[in-house]
Coordinates of C-alpha atoms in Angstrom, one line a residue:
M23 CA 124.1 82.6 107.1
H24 CA 124.0 85.4 109.6
S25 CA 121.3 85.7 112.2
F26 CA 119.2 88.8 112.2
D27 CA 118.6 90.6 115.5
R28 CA 115.7 93.1 115.4
P29 CA 116.1 94.4 111.8
I30 CA 115.1 98.0 111.3
I31 CA 112.7 98.7 108.5
I32 CA 112.1 102.2 107.3
L33 CA 108.5 102.9 106.1
S34 CA 107.3 105.9 104.1
A35 CA 105.5 107.1 101.1
P36 CA 107.7 107.9 98.0
R37 CA 109.6 111.1 98.2
S38 CA 109.2 111.4 102.0
G39 CA 112.9 111.6 102.8
S40 CA 113.5 107.9 103.4
T41 CA 116.7 107.9 101.4
L42 CA 118.1 110.7 103.6
L43 CA 117.1 108.8 106.8
F44 CA 118.6 105.6 105.4
E45 CA 121.9 107.3 104.5
V46 CA 122.2 108.9 107.9
L47 CA 121.4 105.7 109.9
S48 CA 123.7 103.6 107.6
K49 CA 126.6 105.5 109.1
S50 CA 126.0 103.8 112.4
Q51 CA 128.8 101.4 113.5
S52 CA 126.0 99.1 114.8
L53 CA 124.1 98.6 111.6
H54 CA 124.5 96.7 108.3
T55 CA 122.7 97.3 105.0
I56 CA 122.7 95.5 101.6
G57 CA 124.1 98.7 100.1
G58 CA 120.9 100.1 98.8
E59 CA 117.2 99.2 98.2
S60 CA 116.0 95.6 98.1
H61 CA 114.0 95.6 94.8
A62 CA 116.2 93.1 92.9
L63 CA 116.9 91.0 96.0
I64 CA 113.2 90.4 96.6
E65 CA 111.6 90.7 93.1
T66 CA 114.0 88.3 91.2
I67 CA 112.3 85.5 93.1
P68 CA 109.7 84.4 90.6
K69 CA 106.8 84.1 93.1
L70 CA 107.4 87.7 94.2
N71 CA 108.0 89.2 90.8
I72 CA 105.4 91.8 89.7
A73 CA 105.1 90.3 86.2
Y74 CA 104.3 86.9 87.8
R75 CA 101.7 88.7 89.8
Q76 CA 100.3 90.2 86.6
F77 CA 101.3 93.8 87.7
S78 CA 98.7 93.9 90.4
S79 CA 100.8 96.1 92.7
N80 CA 103.9 96.2 94.8
A81 CA 102.0 94.8 97.8
L82 CA 103.2 91.7 99.5
S83 CA 101.7 90.0 102.6
A84 CA 102.4 87.4 105.2
D85 CA 100.6 84.9 103.0
D86 CA 103.4 85.3 100.4
I87 CA 105.9 83.8 102.9
D88 CA 106.5 80.1 103.6
D89 CA 109.4 78.5 105.4
E90 CA 111.4 77.9 102.3
L91 CA 111.0 81.4 101.0
R92 CA 111.9 82.9 104.4
R93 CA 115.1 80.9 104.4
Q94 CA 115.9 82.0 100.8
L95 CA 115.3 85.6 101.4
Q96 CA 117.2 85.7 104.7
Q97 CA 120.1 84.0 102.8
R98 CA 119.9 86.7 100.1
F99 CA 120.0 89.5 102.7
S100 CA 122.8 87.8 104.5
D101 CA 125.0 87.4 101.4
E102 CA 124.8 91.2 100.6
L103 CA 125.4 92.6 104.1
R104 CA 128.0 95.3 104.6
D105 CA 128.8 97.7 107.4
S106 CA 129.2 101.5 107.2
K107 CA 132.7 101.1 105.7
G108 CA 131.5 98.6 103.1
Q109 CA 133.0 95.6 104.8
K110 CA 131.4 92.2 105.4
P111 CA 130.1 91.6 108.9
K112 CA 132.6 90.3 111.5
T113 CA 129.9 88.8 113.8
S114 CA 127.3 86.1 113.2
S115 CA 124.5 88.2 114.5
V116 CA 123.7 91.5 112.8
R117 CA 121.4 94.5 113.0
L118 CA 120.0 95.1 109.5
L119 CA 118.8 98.4 108.2
E120 CA 116.3 98.1 105.2
K121 CA 114.5 100.7 103.2
T122 CA 112.4 101.1 100.0
P123 CA 109.1 103.0 99.6
K124 CA 107.6 99.6 98.4
N125 CA 107.9 98.5 102.0
S126 CA 104.9 100.7 102.8
L127 CA 102.8 98.0 101.1
R128 CA 104.8 95.1 102.8
V129 CA 104.7 95.6 106.5
D130 CA 103.0 92.3 107.1
F131 CA 105.4 90.6 104.7
F132 CA 108.5 91.9 106.6
N133 CA 106.9 91.1 109.9
A134 CA 106.6 87.5 108.7
L135 CA 110.1 87.5 107.3
F136 CA 111.7 89.1 110.5
P137 CA 109.3 88.5 113.4
D138 CA 111.3 90.8 115.8
A139 CA 111.7 93.6 113.3
L140 CA 111.4 97.2 114.4
F141 CA 109.7 99.8 112.1
I142 CA 110.4 103.5 111.7
Y143 CA 107.5 105.3 110.1
L144 CA 108.7 108.5 108.4
V145 CA 106.1 111.1 107.3
R146 CA 106.4 114.4 105.4
D147 CA 104.1 117.3 105.1
P148 CA 101.6 116.2 102.4
K149 CA 101.8 119.4 100.4
E150 CA 105.6 119.0 100.1
N151 CA 105.4 115.2 99.7
I152 CA 102.8 115.3 96.9
S153 CA 104.6 118.1 95.1
S154 CA 107.8 116.1 95.2
I155 CA 106.1 113.0 93.8
M156 CA 104.8 115.2 90.9
Q157 CA 108.3 116.5 90.3
A158 CA 109.7 113.0 90.3
W159 CA 107.2 111.9 87.6
R160 CA 108.0 114.9 85.5
S161 CA 111.7 114.3 85.7
N162 CA 111.4 110.8 84.2
K163 CA 114.2 109.7 86.6
F164 CA 112.1 107.5 88.7
V165 CA 110.4 105.2 86.1
T166 CA 109.8 101.9 87.7
Y167 CA 107.7 100.1 85.1
P168 CA 108.3 101.1 81.4
N169 CA 105.5 100.0 79.2
L170 CA 103.3 99.1 82.1
P171 CA 100.5 96.9 80.7
G172 CA 97.1 98.6 80.9
W173 CA 98.6 102.1 81.7
D174 CA 97.6 104.8 79.2
K175 CA 100.6 107.0 79.9
R176 CA 103.0 104.1 79.1
H177 CA 105.7 104.6 81.7
W178 CA 104.9 104.3 85.5
S179 CA 107.0 106.1 88.1
L180 CA 107.6 105.2 91.8
L181 CA 105.3 103.0 93.9
L182 CA 102.7 100.8 92.2
P183 CA 99.7 100.7 94.7
P184 CA 96.7 98.3 94.5
N185 CA 94.0 99.6 92.2
W186 CA 96.4 101.8 90.2
Q187 CA 94.4 101.1 87.1
Q188 CA 91.7 103.5 88.2
L189 CA 94.2 106.3 87.6
N190 CA 94.1 105.9 83.8
Q191 CA 93.0 109.2 82.2
Q192 CA 93.7 111.0 85.5
P193 CA 95.9 114.2 85.8
L194 CA 99.3 114.0 87.5
H195 CA 98.2 115.6 90.8
N196 CA 95.6 112.8 91.2
I197 CA 98.2 110.1 90.6
A198 CA 100.6 111.7 93.1
A199 CA 97.9 112.1 95.8
F200 CA 96.8 108.5 95.2
Q201 CA 100.4 107.2 95.7
W202 CA 100.8 109.3 98.8
Q203 CA 97.5 108.2 100.3
A204 CA 97.8 104.5 99.4
A205 CA 101.3 104.3 101.0
N206 CA 100.3 106.0 104.2
D207 CA 97.0 104.2 104.6
A208 CA 98.7 100.9 104.1
I209 CA 101.4 101.6 106.6
M210 CA 99.1 102.8 109.3
S211 CA 96.6 99.9 108.9
Q212 CA 99.4 97.3 109.1
L213 CA 101.4 98.9 112.0
Q214 CA 98.3 99.0 114.2
K215 CA 98.4 95.2 114.2
L216 CA 101.8 95.3 115.9
P217 CA 102.7 96.0 119.6
A218 CA 103.3 99.7 120.1
D219 CA 106.9 99.1 121.2
R220 CA 107.8 97.8 117.8
W221 CA 107.3 101.0 115.8
C222 CA 108.0 104.7 116.1
M223 CA 107.2 107.8 114.1
L224 CA 109.3 110.6 112.8
S225 CA 108.6 113.6 110.6
Y226 CA 111.0 114.7 107.8
D227 CA 110.9 118.2 109.2
Q228 CA 112.3 117.1 112.5
L229 CA 115.0 115.0 110.9
V230 CA 116.2 118.0 108.9
S231 CA 115.7 120.8 111.4
Q232 CA 116.8 118.8 114.5
P233 CA 119.0 115.9 113.3
E234 CA 120.9 115.3 116.5
Q235 CA 117.7 115.1 118.6
A236 CA 115.8 113.0 116.0
V237 CA 118.5 110.5 115.3
S238 CA 119.4 110.2 119.0
A239 CA 115.8 109.3 119.7
L240 CA 115.8 106.7 116.9
C241 CA 118.9 105.2 118.4
E242 CA 117.2 104.9 121.7
F243 CA 114.2 103.3 120.2
T244 CA 116.2 100.8 118.1
G245 CA 118.7 100.0 120.9
I246 CA 121.8 101.1 119.1
E247 CA 124.5 103.5 120.2
F248 CA 124.4 107.2 119.1
D249 CA 128.1 106.7 118.2
P250 CA 130.7 109.2 117.2
D251 CA 130.1 108.8 113.5
L252 CA 126.4 109.5 113.9
A253 CA 127.1 112.4 116.3
A254 CA 129.5 114.0 113.9
L255 CA 127.1 113.7 111.0
C256 CA 124.2 115.2 113.0
S257 CA 126.2 118.1 114.4
Q258 CA 125.8 120.0 111.2
P259 CA 123.1 120.4 108.5
L260 CA 122.4 117.0 106.9
P261 CA 123.6 116.7 103.3
H262 CA 121.1 116.3 100.5
S263 CA 120.2 112.7 99.6
R264 CA 121.5 111.1 96.4
Y265 CA 117.9 111.2 95.0
T266 CA 117.4 115.0 95.4
I267 CA 116.1 116.3 92.1
T268 CA 116.6 120.1 92.6
T269 CA 117.9 122.1 95.6
P270 CA 115.4 122.2 98.5
K271 CA 113.9 125.6 99.3
A272 CA 111.2 126.9 101.6
N273 CA 107.7 126.5 100.2
K274 CA 108.9 124.8 97.1
W275 CA 105.5 123.0 96.9
L276 CA 104.0 126.3 95.8
D277 CA 105.2 125.5 92.3
N278 CA 102.3 123.0 92.3
Y279 CA 100.0 125.0 94.6
H280 CA 96.9 125.0 92.4
D281 CA 97.1 121.3 91.6
I282 CA 97.6 120.3 95.2
E283 CA 94.6 122.5 96.2
K284 CA 92.5 120.3 93.9
V285 CA 93.3 117.1 95.9
W286 CA 93.5 118.6 99.4
S287 CA 90.0 117.6 100.4
N288 CA 90.5 114.0 99.1
I289 CA 93.4 113.3 101.4
A290 CA 91.8 114.8 104.5
N291 CA 91.0 111.4 106.2
T292 CA 94.6 110.1 105.7
L293 CA 96.1 113.3 107.0
G294 CA 93.8 113.2 110.0
H295 CA 95.0 109.7 110.8
I296 CA 98.6 110.7 110.4
N297 CA 98.1 113.6 112.8
Q298 CA 96.4 111.3 115.3
H299 CA 99.5 109.0 115.3
L300 CA 101.9 112.0 115.5
S301 CA 100.0 113.4 118.5
A302 CA 100.0 110.0 120.2
H303 CA 103.8 109.9 119.7
G304 CA 104.2 113.3 121.3
Q305 CA 105.2 115.0 118.0
P306 CA 103.9 118.1 116.2
V307 CA 101.1 117.6 113.8
F308 CA 100.7 118.9 110.2
D309 CA 98.4 121.8 109.4
A310 CA 95.2 120.2 108.1
Q311 CA 93.7 123.5 107.0
W312 CA 94.4 124.6 103.4
Q313 CA 96.9 127.5 103.3
V314 CA 95.7 130.2 101.0
H315 CA 98.6 131.8 99.1
D316 CA 98.5 134.5 96.3
V317 CA 99.9 132.2 93.6
A318 CA 99.2 133.0 90.0
P319 CA 97.9 130.0 87.9
P320 CA 100.7 128.5 85.8
L321 CA 100.8 129.6 82.2
Q322 CA 100.1 126.7 79.8
P323 CA 103.1 126.7 77.4
K324 CA 102.3 125.9 73.8
A325 CA 103.9 122.7 72.7
D326 CA 106.3 122.9 69.8
F327 CA 105.6 119.9 67.5
A328 CA 107.7 121.1 64.5
A329 CA 110.8 119.1 65.0
V330 CA 109.8 116.3 67.3
P331 CA 111.1 112.8 66.3
R332 CA 108.3 110.3 65.9
N333 CA 109.6 108.0 68.6
S334 CA 110.2 110.7 71.2
P335 CA 107.9 111.5 74.1
C336 CA 105.1 113.9 73.0
P337 CA 105.8 117.5 74.2
C338 CA 102.2 117.7 75.4
G339 CA 103.1 115.7 78.5
S340 CA 100.8 112.7 77.8
G341 CA 103.6 110.2 78.4
K342 CA 103.0 108.7 74.9
R343 CA 105.3 108.6 72.0
F344 CA 104.8 111.6 69.6
K345 CA 103.7 109.3 66.8
Q346 CA 101.0 107.8 69.0
C347 CA 99.8 111.2 70.2
H348 CA 99.9 114.6 68.5
G349 CA 102.1 113.1 65.7
A350 CA 99.1 111.0 64.6
L351 CA 97.2 114.2 63.8
R352 CA 99.7 115.4 61.3

């Protein structure tokens, strides 16, 4: 088994740009990854499987790790390691790069697994982030738990935070805001237990607008070289990540303007804490004041029920099958 030297763990809420950051840093000649996210690697261990844990949440803590499980997980990571060219490591000691939004609920867990790990906390403007979470739910491309027990909309997308059950009967903007808030609150509360030199902070805006400066600073923090491969990648606009749903554009969040306005006051405390940490790290803060725009309320389209198959999703957007929703009224 390889030994792990200061693994680098990316932390973020869902749809914050962590895939883009992972794809950029994975081009480093100094780093190894397992080729993607670690869902299966971790959650195929029965004790860590969400069904075994009765679908409570994606959270894992230091209490979930013992010596045998630590050895088993490190062996699993070791077996899947590959470099930027897809090749197995040629050295016994490696620098691991790891990422999944579930890690937002697992900082203590990874700290127990890799006691010298370094953490990169990536944040995105909450208006953009919550809007992107809403878009992901609507796309049905990010379903993580089909037929989630106890969930009134049947399929669950993205991160499963603690207390998700309270979101039953809630509109999508409340669900998206809850996921954003739960992830960021968990990250901040857990990172504050660690020495300041073991974590840093980066905004998605900085990564996209100033990639060379942002990535160079991350390399300095993690102790890796800003090598020619990274320099070449960052010398031009970064490519879209593989999980981009639609082409990015300025003020895309305005598509969900009225819904996000409804949750803005609810996320104020979390946003305030994020801004405190950004300021402490010498980085620009997000605007905490609601931005008033002249955006017309969205028209509510009439659902067409005429030719909907009974087992298809109901056009009303409930997430239920047609036969269990409006089809039951026919």
